[in-house]
Coordinates of C-alpha atoms and ligand atoms in Angstrom, one line a residue:
Chain A
M1 CA 1.3 -64.6 -7.8
T2 CA 3.5 -65.4 -4.9
K3 CA 6.4 -66.9 -6.9
T4 CA 6.6 -69.4 -4.1
Y5 CA 6.6 -73.1 -4.9
I6 CA 5.9 -76.3 -3.0
H7 CA 8.8 -78.7 -2.9
G8 CA 7.6 -81.4 -0.5
V9 CA 4.7 -82.4 1.8
G10 CA 4.5 -84.7 4.7
M11 CA 1.7 -85.9 7.0
T12 CA 1.1 -88.4 9.8
K13 CA -2.0 -90.6 9.9
F14 CA -4.7 -88.6 11.6
G15 CA -6.5 -90.3 14.6
N16 CA -5.5 -91.5 18.0
H17 CA -1.8 -91.5 18.7
S18 CA -1.9 -92.3 22.4
D19 CA 1.5 -94.0 22.2
R20 CA 3.2 -90.9 20.7
T21 CA 4.1 -87.5 21.9
L22 CA 3.3 -84.1 20.3
K23 CA 6.9 -83.7 19.4
S24 CA 7.3 -87.1 17.7
L25 CA 4.2 -86.3 15.5
L26 CA 5.6 -82.8 14.6
L27 CA 9.0 -84.2 13.8
D28 CA 7.6 -87.1 11.8
A29 CA 5.6 -84.9 9.4
S30 CA 8.5 -82.4 9.2
R31 CA 11.0 -85.1 8.3
Q32 CA 8.7 -86.5 5.6
A33 CA 8.3 -83.0 4.0
L34 CA 12.1 -82.4 4.1
E35 CA 12.9 -85.8 2.5
A36 CA 10.2 -85.3 -0.2
A37 CA 11.8 -81.9 -0.9
G38 CA 15.3 -83.5 -1.2
R39 CA 16.7 -82.2 2.1
P40 CA 17.1 -78.6 1.1
K41 CA 18.8 -76.0 3.3
I42 CA 16.0 -74.5 5.5
D43 CA 16.2 -70.8 6.2
A44 CA 13.2 -70.5 8.6
V45 CA 10.5 -72.6 10.3
F46 CA 6.9 -71.7 11.1
V47 CA 4.8 -74.0 13.2
G48 CA 1.0 -73.8 13.4
N49 CA -0.5 -74.9 16.7
F50 CA -3.3 -74.0 19.0
L51 CA -3.4 -76.2 22.1
A52 CA 0.1 -77.5 22.8
G53 CA 0.5 -75.0 25.7
S54 CA -2.8 -75.7 27.4
M55 CA -3.1 -79.5 26.7
S56 CA 0.5 -80.8 26.4
N57 CA 2.3 -78.1 28.5
Q58 CA 4.7 -77.6 25.5
E59 CA 5.7 -74.4 23.7
I60 CA 8.9 -73.4 21.8
L61 CA 7.7 -75.7 18.9
G62 CA 9.7 -73.8 16.3
A63 CA 12.9 -74.1 18.2
I64 CA 12.3 -77.8 18.8
V65 CA 11.9 -78.5 15.1
A66 CA 15.0 -76.6 14.2
N67 CA 17.0 -78.2 16.9
D68 CA 15.9 -81.8 16.6
L69 CA 16.1 -81.8 12.8
G70 CA 19.6 -80.1 13.0
L71 CA 18.5 -77.1 10.9
G72 CA 21.0 -74.8 12.6
Y73 CA 20.5 -71.5 14.4
I74 CA 17.7 -70.1 12.2
P75 CA 14.6 -68.0 12.7
T76 CA 11.6 -69.9 13.9
A77 CA 8.2 -69.1 15.3
K78 CA 4.9 -70.7 16.4
V79 CA 1.8 -69.2 14.8
E80 CA -1.6 -69.2 16.5
G81 CA -4.9 -68.5 14.9
A82 CA -7.2 -71.1 16.5
C83 CA -8.2 -73.7 13.8
A84 CA -6.6 -71.5 11.1
S85 CA -3.1 -71.8 12.8
G86 CA -1.8 -74.0 10.0
G87 CA -3.0 -71.8 7.1
I88 CA -1.7 -68.7 8.8
A89 CA 1.7 -70.4 9.4
L90 CA 1.9 -71.2 5.7
R91 CA 1.0 -67.6 4.8
Q92 CA 3.8 -66.4 7.2
G93 CA 6.2 -68.7 5.4
I94 CA 5.1 -67.4 2.0
L95 CA 5.4 -63.8 3.1
G96 CA 8.9 -64.6 4.3
V97 CA 9.9 -65.9 0.9
M98 CA 8.1 -63.1 -1.0
S99 CA 9.9 -60.5 1.1
G100 CA 13.3 -61.9 0.0
E101 CA 14.3 -62.7 3.6
Y102 CA 14.2 -66.5 3.1
D103 CA 14.8 -68.8 0.1
T104 CA 13.3 -72.0 1.6
V105 CA 11.0 -72.4 4.6
L106 CA 9.6 -75.4 6.5
V107 CA 6.0 -74.9 7.6
A108 CA 4.6 -77.5 10.0
G109 CA 1.4 -77.9 12.0
V110 CA 0.6 -80.2 14.9
E111 CA -2.0 -81.0 17.5
K112 CA -2.5 -83.6 20.2
M113 CA -6.0 -83.7 21.8
K114 CA -7.1 -87.3 22.2
H115 CA -5.4 -87.8 25.6
A116 CA -7.8 -85.3 27.3
N117 CA -11.5 -85.8 28.1
T118 CA -14.3 -84.0 26.1
P119 CA -15.2 -81.4 28.7
D120 CA -11.6 -80.3 29.1
V121 CA -11.1 -80.1 25.3
T122 CA -14.4 -78.2 24.9
Q123 CA -13.2 -75.8 27.5
A124 CA -9.7 -75.4 25.9
I125 CA -11.3 -74.9 22.4
N126 CA -13.5 -72.2 23.8
A127 CA -10.3 -70.1 23.9
A128 CA -11.1 -69.6 20.2
M129 CA -14.1 -67.4 21.3
D130 CA -14.1 -64.0 22.9
T131 CA -14.1 -65.3 26.5
D132 CA -14.5 -61.8 27.9
S133 CA -18.1 -61.5 26.6
N134 CA -21.7 -62.1 27.6
E135 CA -21.8 -64.9 25.0
K136 CA -19.2 -66.9 26.7
H137 CA -21.1 -66.3 30.1
A138 CA -24.3 -67.4 28.4
G139 CA -22.7 -70.8 27.8
L140 CA -22.2 -70.6 24.1
T141 CA -19.7 -73.1 22.7
F142 CA -18.0 -73.5 19.4
P143 CA -20.4 -76.1 18.0
G144 CA -23.2 -74.1 19.7
F145 CA -22.5 -71.2 17.3
F146 CA -22.9 -73.4 14.3
G147 CA -26.1 -74.9 15.8
V148 CA -27.6 -71.4 16.1
L149 CA -26.5 -70.8 12.5
A150 CA -28.0 -74.1 11.3
H151 CA -31.4 -73.4 12.8
R152 CA -31.6 -70.1 11.1
Y153 CA -30.4 -71.5 7.8
F154 CA -33.2 -74.1 7.9
H155 CA -35.7 -71.3 8.7
E156 CA -34.7 -69.2 5.7
T157 CA -34.1 -72.0 3.2
G158 CA -35.7 -75.4 2.4
A159 CA -32.7 -77.1 4.0
T160 CA -33.1 -79.7 6.8
K161 CA -31.0 -81.8 9.1
E162 CA -30.8 -84.4 6.2
H163 CA -28.8 -81.9 4.1
L164 CA -26.3 -81.6 6.9
A165 CA -26.2 -85.4 7.0
M166 CA -25.5 -85.5 3.3
V167 CA -22.4 -83.4 3.8
A168 CA -21.2 -85.7 6.6
L169 CA -21.9 -88.8 4.5
K170 CA -20.0 -87.5 1.5
N171 CA -17.0 -86.6 3.5
R172 CA -17.1 -90.0 5.3
E173 CA -17.3 -91.8 1.9
N174 CA -14.3 -89.8 0.7
A175 CA -12.3 -90.7 3.8
L176 CA -12.9 -94.4 3.2
N177 CA -10.4 -94.1 0.3
N178 CA -7.9 -92.0 2.2
P179 CA -5.5 -94.2 4.3
L180 CA -4.4 -91.2 6.4
A181 CA -8.0 -90.3 7.4
Q182 CA -9.2 -90.8 11.0
F183 CA -12.5 -92.4 10.2
Q184 CA -12.6 -95.4 7.9
K185 CA -15.8 -97.0 8.8
A186 CA -18.8 -96.7 6.5
T187 CA -21.9 -95.0 7.8
S188 CA -25.4 -94.2 6.5
I189 CA -27.8 -91.2 6.4
E190 CA -29.9 -93.0 9.1
E191 CA -27.0 -93.5 11.5
I192 CA -25.9 -89.9 11.0
M193 CA -29.5 -88.5 11.5
N194 CA -30.0 -90.6 14.7
A195 CA -26.7 -89.9 16.3
R196 CA -26.7 -88.3 19.7
L197 CA -27.2 -84.5 19.7
I198 CA -24.3 -82.2 20.6
T199 CA -25.7 -78.7 20.0
E200 CA -29.1 -78.9 18.2
P201 CA -29.6 -79.4 15.4
L202 CA -26.0 -80.7 15.1
G203 CA -25.4 -84.3 16.1
L204 CA -22.2 -86.2 16.6
F205 CA -21.5 -86.7 12.8
D206 CA -22.0 -83.0 12.1
C207 CA -19.0 -82.1 14.3
S208 CA -15.4 -82.6 13.5
P209 CA -13.7 -84.9 16.0
M210 CA -10.8 -84.6 18.3
T211 CA -7.7 -85.8 16.5
D212 CA -3.9 -86.3 17.0
G213 CA -1.8 -85.6 14.0
A214 CA 0.7 -83.4 12.1
A215 CA 1.4 -82.2 8.6
A216 CA 4.3 -80.2 7.0
I217 CA 5.3 -78.5 3.8
V218 CA 8.5 -77.2 2.3
I219 CA 8.2 -74.0 0.3
S220 CA 10.8 -72.1 -1.7
R221 CA 11.4 -69.4 -4.2
K222 CA 13.1 -72.1 -6.3
P223 CA 10.6 -73.3 -9.0
S224 CA 8.8 -76.6 -8.7
S225 CA 5.8 -78.0 -10.5
I226 CA 3.4 -76.6 -7.8
H227 CA 3.0 -72.8 -7.6
V228 CA 1.2 -71.0 -4.8
R229 CA -0.8 -68.7 -7.0
A230 CA -2.4 -66.7 -4.1
S231 CA -2.3 -66.5 -0.3
A232 CA -5.0 -64.4 1.5
L233 CA -5.9 -64.0 5.2
V234 CA -8.5 -61.8 6.9
S235 CA -10.1 -61.5 10.3
G236 CA -13.9 -61.3 10.9
P237 CA -16.4 -60.9 13.7
T238 CA -15.4 -62.5 17.0
Q239 CA -18.9 -62.6 18.5
M240 CA -22.1 -64.1 17.1
Q241 CA -24.2 -61.2 18.3
D242 CA -21.9 -58.8 16.4
A243 CA -22.4 -60.4 13.0
A244 CA -24.3 -58.1 10.6
E245 CA -25.8 -61.2 9.0
L246 CA -25.8 -64.5 10.8
L247 CA -25.9 -66.6 7.7
S248 CA -22.7 -65.0 6.3
I249 CA -19.2 -65.7 7.5
P250 CA -17.5 -62.5 6.1
A251 CA -14.0 -63.7 6.8
I252 CA -14.5 -66.6 4.4
G253 CA -16.0 -64.5 1.7
E254 CA -13.4 -61.7 1.9
S255 CA -10.4 -64.1 2.1
G256 CA -11.8 -65.8 -1.0
R257 CA -12.3 -62.5 -2.9
R258 CA -8.7 -61.4 -2.1
A259 CA -7.3 -64.7 -3.1
Y260 CA -9.2 -64.7 -6.5
E261 CA -8.0 -61.2 -7.1
K262 CA -4.4 -62.0 -6.4
A263 CA -4.6 -65.1 -8.5
G264 CA -6.4 -63.5 -11.4
L265 CA -8.9 -66.3 -11.2
G266 CA -12.5 -66.9 -10.2
P267 CA -14.5 -69.7 -8.5
E268 CA -15.3 -71.1 -12.0
D269 CA -11.5 -71.8 -12.5
I270 CA -11.1 -74.0 -9.5
D271 CA -10.9 -77.8 -10.1
V272 CA -10.7 -79.2 -6.6
I273 CA -11.4 -77.7 -3.2
E274 CA -10.6 -78.4 0.5
I275 CA -12.9 -76.4 2.7
H276 CA -12.9 -76.0 6.5
D277 CA -15.9 -78.2 7.4
C278 CA -15.4 -78.0 11.2
F279 CA -19.2 -78.7 11.1
S280 CA -21.3 -79.9 8.3
M281 CA -23.1 -76.6 8.4
T282 CA -19.9 -74.7 7.9
E283 CA -19.2 -76.5 4.6
I284 CA -22.5 -75.3 3.2
I285 CA -21.9 -71.7 4.2
A286 CA -18.3 -71.8 2.9
I287 CA -19.2 -73.1 -0.6
E288 CA -21.6 -70.1 -0.8
E289 CA -19.1 -67.6 0.5
L290 CA -16.4 -68.7 -1.9
G291 CA -18.7 -68.2 -4.8
F292 CA -19.1 -71.8 -5.9
F293 CA -22.8 -71.7 -5.4
K294 CA -25.4 -69.0 -4.8
R295 CA -26.1 -67.6 -1.3
L296 CA -28.6 -69.7 0.6
E297 CA -28.5 -72.4 -2.2
G298 CA -25.4 -74.4 -1.1
W299 CA -27.7 -77.1 0.3
K300 CA -29.2 -77.7 -3.1
A301 CA -25.7 -78.3 -4.6
V302 CA -25.1 -80.8 -1.8
E303 CA -28.4 -82.5 -2.6
T304 CA -27.6 -82.6 -6.3
G305 CA -24.2 -84.2 -5.7
H306 CA -22.2 -81.2 -7.2
T307 CA -19.7 -81.4 -4.3
K308 CA -19.0 -85.2 -4.6
P309 CA -15.7 -86.3 -6.3
G310 CA -17.4 -86.8 -9.7
G311 CA -19.4 -83.6 -9.3
K312 CA -18.7 -80.2 -10.9
K313 CA -17.1 -78.7 -7.7
P314 CA -15.5 -81.6 -5.7
V315 CA -15.2 -80.5 -2.1
N316 CA -13.2 -82.3 0.6
T317 CA -12.1 -85.3 -1.4
S318 CA -9.7 -86.0 1.5
G319 CA -12.7 -86.6 3.8
G320 CA -12.5 -83.0 5.2
L321 CA -12.2 -82.2 8.9
L322 CA -15.3 -84.3 9.6
S323 CA -13.7 -87.6 8.6
R324 CA -10.1 -86.9 7.7
G325 CA -9.9 -85.5 11.2
H326 CA -9.1 -82.1 12.8
P327 CA -5.8 -81.9 14.7
I328 CA -6.3 -78.1 14.9
G329 CA -2.9 -76.7 14.1
A330 CA -2.2 -79.3 11.4
T331 CA -5.5 -79.0 9.6
G332 CA -4.7 -76.1 7.2
L333 CA -1.5 -77.9 6.1
S334 CA -3.2 -81.3 5.7
Q335 CA -5.5 -79.5 3.2
I336 CA -2.4 -78.5 1.2
Y337 CA -0.9 -82.0 1.5
H338 CA -4.0 -83.5 0.0
L339 CA -4.3 -80.8 -2.8
V340 CA -0.7 -81.2 -3.8
H341 CA -1.5 -84.9 -4.3
Q342 CA -4.6 -84.0 -6.3
L343 CA -2.5 -81.7 -8.6
N344 CA 0.1 -84.5 -8.9
G345 CA -2.6 -87.0 -9.8
T346 CA -1.8 -89.2 -6.8
A347 CA -4.7 -88.4 -4.4
P348 CA -7.4 -90.6 -3.1
N349 CA -10.7 -89.7 -4.9
Q350 CA -8.5 -88.2 -7.6
V351 CA -10.2 -85.5 -9.7
E352 CA -9.2 -86.2 -13.3
G353 CA -6.8 -83.6 -14.7
A354 CA -7.0 -81.2 -11.7
R355 CA -4.8 -78.2 -12.3
I356 CA -6.1 -75.4 -10.0
A357 CA -6.9 -76.1 -6.3
L358 CA -8.2 -74.0 -3.5
A359 CA -7.8 -74.5 0.3
Q360 CA -9.8 -72.5 2.9
N361 CA -8.9 -72.7 6.6
L362 CA -11.2 -71.2 9.2
G363 CA -10.3 -70.1 12.8
G364 CA -12.8 -69.6 15.5
T365 CA -16.4 -68.9 14.6
G366 CA -15.3 -66.8 11.6
S367 CA -12.5 -64.9 13.4
Y368 CA -9.9 -65.9 10.8
S369 CA -10.0 -67.3 7.3
A370 CA -7.0 -68.2 5.2
V371 CA -7.3 -69.1 1.5
H372 CA -4.5 -70.5 -0.7
I373 CA -4.8 -71.2 -4.4
L374 CA -2.4 -73.7 -5.9
E375 CA -1.7 -74.4 -9.5
R376 CA 0.2 -77.2 -11.3
L377 CA 2.6 -75.8 -13.8
Chain B
M1 CA -30.3 -52.9 28.2
K2 CA -28.2 -50.5 26.0
V3 CA -27.2 -50.5 22.4
Y4 CA -24.4 -48.5 20.9
T5 CA -25.0 -46.8 17.6
C6 CA -23.0 -44.9 14.9
C7 CA -23.2 -44.8 11.1
G8 CA -26.1 -47.3 11.1
H9 CA -24.3 -49.9 13.2
E10 CA -26.4 -50.8 16.2
T11 CA -24.7 -53.3 18.5
V12 CA -24.8 -54.5 22.1
V13 CA -21.0 -54.7 22.0
K14 CA -19.4 -51.3 22.5
R15 CA -16.5 -50.7 20.1
I16 CA -13.7 -48.3 20.8
Y17 CA -13.9 -46.7 17.4
C18 CA -16.8 -46.8 14.9
P19 CA -15.8 -49.2 12.0
S20 CA -17.3 -46.8 9.5
C21 CA -16.3 -43.2 10.5
G22 CA -13.7 -43.9 13.2
T23 CA -15.1 -41.7 15.8
S24 CA -14.9 -42.7 19.5
D25 CA -18.0 -40.7 20.2
I26 CA -20.4 -43.6 19.9
Q27 CA -24.0 -43.0 21.0
E28 CA -25.8 -45.0 23.7
Q29 CA -29.4 -45.8 23.6
E30 CA -31.6 -47.5 26.2
I31 CA -33.8 -50.2 24.6
S32 CA -36.7 -52.4 25.6
D33 CA -36.1 -55.7 27.5
H34 CA -38.3 -57.5 24.9
G35 CA -37.3 -59.2 21.7
T36 CA -37.9 -62.3 19.6
I37 CA -35.9 -65.4 19.1
Y38 CA -33.8 -65.0 15.9
S39 CA -32.2 -68.4 16.3
F40 CA -31.1 -70.8 19.0
T41 CA -29.3 -74.0 19.9
K42 CA -29.9 -76.5 22.7
I43 CA -26.5 -77.4 24.1
H44 CA -26.2 -81.0 25.2
V45 CA -22.4 -81.1 25.5
P46 CA -21.5 -78.0 27.6
P47 CA -18.1 -76.7 28.9
V48 CA -17.3 -78.0 32.4
E49 CA -18.6 -74.8 34.1
F50 CA -22.1 -75.3 32.6
A51 CA -22.4 -79.1 33.1
E52 CA -24.9 -78.8 35.9
I53 CA -27.5 -76.8 33.9
A54 CA -27.3 -78.7 30.6
P55 CA -29.2 -79.1 28.4
Y56 CA -29.8 -75.4 28.1
N57 CA -30.6 -73.1 25.1
V58 CA -28.3 -70.4 23.9
V59 CA -30.5 -67.9 22.1
L60 CA -29.8 -65.1 19.7
V61 CA -32.4 -62.5 20.4
Q62 CA -33.6 -59.9 17.9
L63 CA -34.1 -56.8 20.1
M64 CA -37.1 -54.6 19.6
N65 CA -36.8 -51.3 17.7
T66 CA -33.2 -51.8 16.8
T67 CA -31.2 -53.9 14.4
A68 CA -29.0 -55.1 17.3
K69 CA -29.1 -58.7 18.5
V70 CA -27.9 -60.2 21.8
T71 CA -26.8 -63.6 22.8
G72 CA -28.5 -65.0 25.9
R73 CA -29.6 -68.1 27.7
L74 CA -33.1 -69.5 28.1
M75 CA -34.2 -72.7 29.8
G76 CA -37.0 -75.0 28.4
D77 CA -38.2 -75.3 24.9
V78 CA -38.0 -72.5 22.4
S79 CA -38.6 -71.8 18.7
I80 CA -37.6 -69.1 16.2
G81 CA -40.0 -66.2 16.4
D82 CA -41.0 -66.7 20.1
T83 CA -41.4 -63.5 22.1
V84 CA -39.0 -63.2 25.0
E85 CA -38.2 -60.8 27.8
L86 CA -34.9 -60.3 29.7
D87 CA -35.4 -61.9 33.1
R88 CA -32.1 -60.9 34.7
V89 CA -28.4 -60.6 34.2
E90 CA -26.4 -63.2 36.2
N91 CA -22.7 -63.8 36.2
G92 CA -22.3 -61.7 33.0
A93 CA -25.0 -63.6 31.1
Y94 CA -28.4 -62.3 29.8
L95 CA -31.0 -64.7 31.0
Y96 CA -34.2 -64.6 29.0
K97 CA -37.7 -66.0 29.6
K98 CA -40.6 -66.6 27.2
V99 CA -43.5 -64.2 27.3
Ligands
ZN1 ZN1 -19.6 -43.8 12.7

């Protein structure tokens, strides 16, 4: 129990914002969250971001938010944890409230990637691997790791490329109802299966896209109707060859176990889930690691439809990273944005009566995993 | 090629301290250049620096007589279970060939 409450959320549309700057996206989401919270006095700001330095030549994001929103001379910081930057920023804010240092904190996340070409972005994202390693020198990439994992998963289970396609299709169908999602064009299993290959067996639709966007949250010790019941974060292996078991991402499993323990809840208590589906394969591993389905059987749950909005464990009703989009530093907070709407009964693909929600945000190839459990009071 | 062992951990990455017992006295062991393909991916969209050799396979090799695996590169077609041998180490990468 963190005794930290969510007072307001904000989010820009995810997609291509070629006409807007990183700063304008960041301020837009922050302003929405502040106004939704009723413009409270903010004691600190944490900003989740991964690539602003390398791709927009822009740092000091915390100070920019405080200054341009007129929040005064308050403590601020940028938080980096690759694709988990947003989730880790939220956790830093929660810890600040729990410590007694702050009453109310603004947490924002932002990324702007669409202005760069694919090889440059691929290169920049590779900073989320251990670049001083023989793996990097072998030419392994981020999607490459999940390609290696997928081939082995197929080998050890009955899963095929079609199961990955089912994950991608589900998340696309969910995104069709989410006006803030990046992709709003319908697709089919055939189109997904026949798309060009990125890192075999993963094709274009198995990989989350490059996205511009921002999301923000106001949290406080003052009560509201949404309580952050648990916040957990752990680090895991930073190299593929170092994993004791390739088909396990221990950071996800351990962050989930810690969050359940703090919350006094288990996977059976969760009504709606946002998972870090940076790749279709990752969603299948994550639903196993978080205890929603048995190890090496997540693909069967996908096939049965258990993870669809009407299923017994609805996963990524927002469209997930695959179709909502993945502006890296904003992703973890956009999960919270969507889950708060689920708990308030105002989300696209609304899960009837949802009361307990779980968000899992992954960084690197399992280097970080942050889990937050929210409850409607 | 060498693997580093302590408390049942066998890895090609040398750690400063053993994650189980904390010692810095981690043993080295010379191992065979042979192994089998544990898994792989063919990379069609490479980082800039590998653009000229794409598509290429990144392979996870199960090394012989150890639980350690190593990540390397292999050109051509490959499947899980194929027997491979270390060909050479080039620019910090382990380059494998099929046997
Ligand atoms: Zn030891």
